[in-house]
mmCIF file of C-alpha atoms in Angstrom:
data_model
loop_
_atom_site.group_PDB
_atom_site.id
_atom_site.type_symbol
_atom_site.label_atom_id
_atom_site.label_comp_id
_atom_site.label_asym_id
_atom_site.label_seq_id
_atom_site.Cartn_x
_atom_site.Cartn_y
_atom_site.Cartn_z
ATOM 1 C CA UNK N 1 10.393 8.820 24.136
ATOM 2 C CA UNK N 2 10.525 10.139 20.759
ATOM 3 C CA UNK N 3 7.017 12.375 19.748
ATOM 4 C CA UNK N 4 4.472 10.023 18.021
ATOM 5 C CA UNK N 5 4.632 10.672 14.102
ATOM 6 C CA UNK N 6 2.813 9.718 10.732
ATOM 7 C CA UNK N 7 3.590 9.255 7.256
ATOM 8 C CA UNK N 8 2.475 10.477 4.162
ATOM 9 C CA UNK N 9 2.097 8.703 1.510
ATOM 10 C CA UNK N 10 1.120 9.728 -2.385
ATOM 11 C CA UNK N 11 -0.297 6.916 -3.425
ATOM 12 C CA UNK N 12 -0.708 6.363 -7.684
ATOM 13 C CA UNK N 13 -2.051 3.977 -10.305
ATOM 14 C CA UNK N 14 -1.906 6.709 -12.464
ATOM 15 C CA UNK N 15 -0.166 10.425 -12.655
ATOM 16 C CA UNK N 16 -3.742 11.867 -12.075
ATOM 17 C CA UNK N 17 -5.022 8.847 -10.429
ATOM 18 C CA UNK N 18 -3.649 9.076 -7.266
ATOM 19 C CA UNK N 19 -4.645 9.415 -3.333
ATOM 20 C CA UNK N 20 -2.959 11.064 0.019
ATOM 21 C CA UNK N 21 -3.200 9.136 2.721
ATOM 22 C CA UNK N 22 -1.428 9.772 6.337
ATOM 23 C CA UNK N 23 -0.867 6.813 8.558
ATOM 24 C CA UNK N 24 0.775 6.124 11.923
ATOM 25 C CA UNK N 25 4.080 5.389 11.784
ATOM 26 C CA UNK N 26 3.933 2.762 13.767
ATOM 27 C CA UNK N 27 1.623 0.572 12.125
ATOM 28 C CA UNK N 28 2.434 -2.642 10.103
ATOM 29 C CA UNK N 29 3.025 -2.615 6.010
ATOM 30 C CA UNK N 30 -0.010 -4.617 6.497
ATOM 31 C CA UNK N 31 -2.384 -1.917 7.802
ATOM 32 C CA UNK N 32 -0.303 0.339 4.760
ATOM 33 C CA UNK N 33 -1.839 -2.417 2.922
ATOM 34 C CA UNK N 34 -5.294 -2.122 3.560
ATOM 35 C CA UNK N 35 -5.428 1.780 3.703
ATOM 36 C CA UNK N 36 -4.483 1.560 0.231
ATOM 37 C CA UNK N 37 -6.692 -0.496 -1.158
ATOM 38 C CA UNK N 38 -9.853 1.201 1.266
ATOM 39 C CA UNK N 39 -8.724 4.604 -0.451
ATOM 40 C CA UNK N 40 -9.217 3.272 -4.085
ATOM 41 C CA UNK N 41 -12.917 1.281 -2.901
ATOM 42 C CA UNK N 42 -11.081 -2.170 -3.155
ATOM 43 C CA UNK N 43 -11.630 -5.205 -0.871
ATOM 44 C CA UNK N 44 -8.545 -6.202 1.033
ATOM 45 C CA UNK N 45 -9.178 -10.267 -1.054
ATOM 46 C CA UNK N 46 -5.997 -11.161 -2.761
ATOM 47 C CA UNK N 47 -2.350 -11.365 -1.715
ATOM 48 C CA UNK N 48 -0.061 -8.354 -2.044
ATOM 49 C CA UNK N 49 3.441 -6.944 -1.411
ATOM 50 C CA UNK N 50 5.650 -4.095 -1.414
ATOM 51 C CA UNK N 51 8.636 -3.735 -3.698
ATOM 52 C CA UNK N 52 11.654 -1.471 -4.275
ATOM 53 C CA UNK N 53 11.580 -2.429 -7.901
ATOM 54 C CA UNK N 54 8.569 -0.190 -9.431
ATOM 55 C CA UNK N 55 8.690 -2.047 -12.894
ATOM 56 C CA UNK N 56 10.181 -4.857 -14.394
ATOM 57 C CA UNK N 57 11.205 -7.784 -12.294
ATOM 58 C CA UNK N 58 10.033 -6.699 -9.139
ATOM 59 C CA UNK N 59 10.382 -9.989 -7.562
ATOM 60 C CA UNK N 60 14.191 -9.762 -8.279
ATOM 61 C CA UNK N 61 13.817 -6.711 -5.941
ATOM 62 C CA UNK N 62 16.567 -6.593 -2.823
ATOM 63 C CA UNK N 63 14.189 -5.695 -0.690
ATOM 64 C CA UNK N 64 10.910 -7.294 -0.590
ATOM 65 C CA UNK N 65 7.444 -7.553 1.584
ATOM 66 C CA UNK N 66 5.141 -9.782 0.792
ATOM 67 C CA UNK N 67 2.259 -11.109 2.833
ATOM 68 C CA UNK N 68 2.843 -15.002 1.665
ATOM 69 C CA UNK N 69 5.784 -14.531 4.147
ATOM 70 C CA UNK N 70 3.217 -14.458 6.806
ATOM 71 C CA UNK N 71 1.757 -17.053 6.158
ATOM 72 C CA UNK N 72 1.713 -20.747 7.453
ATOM 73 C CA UNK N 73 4.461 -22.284 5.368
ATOM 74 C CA UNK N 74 4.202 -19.784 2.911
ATOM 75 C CA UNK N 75 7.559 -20.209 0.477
ATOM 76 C CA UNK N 76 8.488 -16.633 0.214
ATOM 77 C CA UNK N 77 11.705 -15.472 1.202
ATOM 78 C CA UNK N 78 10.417 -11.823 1.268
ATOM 79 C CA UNK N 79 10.160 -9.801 5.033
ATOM 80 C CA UNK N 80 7.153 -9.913 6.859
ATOM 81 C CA UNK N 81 4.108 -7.525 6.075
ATOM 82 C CA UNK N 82 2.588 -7.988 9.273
ATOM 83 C CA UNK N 83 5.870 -7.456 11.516
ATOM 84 C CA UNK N 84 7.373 -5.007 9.205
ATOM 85 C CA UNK N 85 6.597 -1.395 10.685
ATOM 86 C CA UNK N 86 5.775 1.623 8.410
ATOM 87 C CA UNK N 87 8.541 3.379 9.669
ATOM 88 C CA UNK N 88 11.118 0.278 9.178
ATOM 89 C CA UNK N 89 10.580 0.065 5.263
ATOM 90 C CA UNK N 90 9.611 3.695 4.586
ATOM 91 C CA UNK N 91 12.686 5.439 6.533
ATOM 92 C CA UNK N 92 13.321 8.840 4.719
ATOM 93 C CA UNK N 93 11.051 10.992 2.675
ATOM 94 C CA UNK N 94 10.722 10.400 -1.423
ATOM 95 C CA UNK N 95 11.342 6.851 -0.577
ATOM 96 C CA UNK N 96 8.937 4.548 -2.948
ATOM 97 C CA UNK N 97 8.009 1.204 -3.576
ATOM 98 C CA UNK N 98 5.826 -1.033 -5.256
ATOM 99 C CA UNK N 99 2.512 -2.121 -3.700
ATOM 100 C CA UNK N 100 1.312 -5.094 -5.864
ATOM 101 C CA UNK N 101 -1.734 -6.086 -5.068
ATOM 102 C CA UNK N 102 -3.921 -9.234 -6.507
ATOM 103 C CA UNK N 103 -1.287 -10.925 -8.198
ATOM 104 C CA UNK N 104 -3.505 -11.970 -10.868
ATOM 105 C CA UNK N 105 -4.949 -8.394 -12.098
ATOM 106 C CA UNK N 106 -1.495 -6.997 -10.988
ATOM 107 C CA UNK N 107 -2.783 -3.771 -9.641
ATOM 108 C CA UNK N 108 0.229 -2.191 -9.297
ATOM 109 C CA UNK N 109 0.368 1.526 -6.918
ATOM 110 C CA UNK N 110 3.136 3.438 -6.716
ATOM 111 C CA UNK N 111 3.533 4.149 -3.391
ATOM 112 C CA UNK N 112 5.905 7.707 -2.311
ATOM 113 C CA UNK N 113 6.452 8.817 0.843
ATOM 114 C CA UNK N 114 5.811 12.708 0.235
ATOM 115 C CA UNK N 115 6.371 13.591 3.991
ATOM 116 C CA UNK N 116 6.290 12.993 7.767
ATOM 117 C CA UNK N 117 3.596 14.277 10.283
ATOM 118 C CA UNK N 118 3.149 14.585 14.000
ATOM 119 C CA UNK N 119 0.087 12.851 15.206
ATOM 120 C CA UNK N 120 -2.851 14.837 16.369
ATOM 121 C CA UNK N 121 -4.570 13.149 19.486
ATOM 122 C CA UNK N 122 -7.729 11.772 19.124
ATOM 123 C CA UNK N 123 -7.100 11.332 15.656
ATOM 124 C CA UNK N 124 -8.118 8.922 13.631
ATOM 125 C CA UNK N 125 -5.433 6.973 11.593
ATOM 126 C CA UNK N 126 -5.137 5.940 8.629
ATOM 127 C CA UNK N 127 -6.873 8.669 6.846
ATOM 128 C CA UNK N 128 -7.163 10.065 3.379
ATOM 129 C CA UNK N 129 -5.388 13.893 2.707
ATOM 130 C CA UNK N 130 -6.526 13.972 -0.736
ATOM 131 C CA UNK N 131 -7.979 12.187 -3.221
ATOM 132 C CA UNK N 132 -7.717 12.706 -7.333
ATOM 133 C CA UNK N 133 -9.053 11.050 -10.155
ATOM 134 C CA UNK N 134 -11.995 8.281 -9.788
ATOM 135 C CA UNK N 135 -10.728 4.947 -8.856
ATOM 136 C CA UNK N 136 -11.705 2.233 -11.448
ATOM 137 C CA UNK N 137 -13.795 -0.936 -10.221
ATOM 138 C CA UNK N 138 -12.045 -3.498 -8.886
ATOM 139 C CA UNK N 139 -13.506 -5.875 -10.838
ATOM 140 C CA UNK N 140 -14.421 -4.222 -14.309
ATOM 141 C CA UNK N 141 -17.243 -5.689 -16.470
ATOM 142 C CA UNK N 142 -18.066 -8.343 -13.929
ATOM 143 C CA UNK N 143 -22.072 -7.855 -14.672
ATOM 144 C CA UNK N 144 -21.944 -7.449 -18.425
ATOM 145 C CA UNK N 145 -23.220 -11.262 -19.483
ATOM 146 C CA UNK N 146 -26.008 -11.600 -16.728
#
């Protein structure tokens, strides 16, 4: 059996906005997902998915993730976010995508797989390498006209 590995991922919404984080390999786009949006203080609350387009029309992407695939009679064509593996849609290093999350606000990550790991036991995945820049609020200027 092959040794148990991670991925590295530089993760941007800005050039000097951006955080490392290192994830098991074997985990779903969906746990990608959510390590993302823990690193920048967001709540996993709105739909997402992961794109090879990085701007433009990435919904005219040829390969797409999305997590409205997943669900119950969900109308996207896109591959599973939940049975996709890290590993599957991330194969080689400087690969990068789109993560698109809240398809409303359009928070929109560029996502770069900077390098491969080996896991350390007793470890715990996913975990942030670095971090750069202060993450803006979710939800600016929610509190403004109470």
């Amino acid at each position: 059996m092959a040794e148990a590995s991670t991925h590295i991922f530089r993760v941007s919404l800005k050039p000097k906005l951006y955080r490392e984080i290192e994830i098991d390999s074997g985990k779903s786009l969906y746990d990608l997902a959510e390590a993302i949006v823990r690193a920048f203080d967001f709540d996993l609350d709105h739909a997402f998915g992961f794109y090879g387009r990085l701007t433009g029309n990435y919904t005219a992407s040829p390969v797409r993730y999305e997590l409205f695939a997943d669900t119950e009679g969900g109308s996207s064509d896109a591959r599973s976010v939940k049975r996709a593996k890290v590993a599957q849609a991330f194969p080689i290093v400087g690969e990068t995508r789109l993560f698109l999350f809240d398809y409303g606000d359009e928070w929109r990550f560029k996502s770069q797989l900077v390098g491969l790991g080996k896991k350390i036991p007793k470890a715990r995945y996913p975990k942030a390498l670095v971090t750069v820049g202060k993450a803006p609020p979710q939800y600016p200027n929610m509190d403004e006209d109470e």
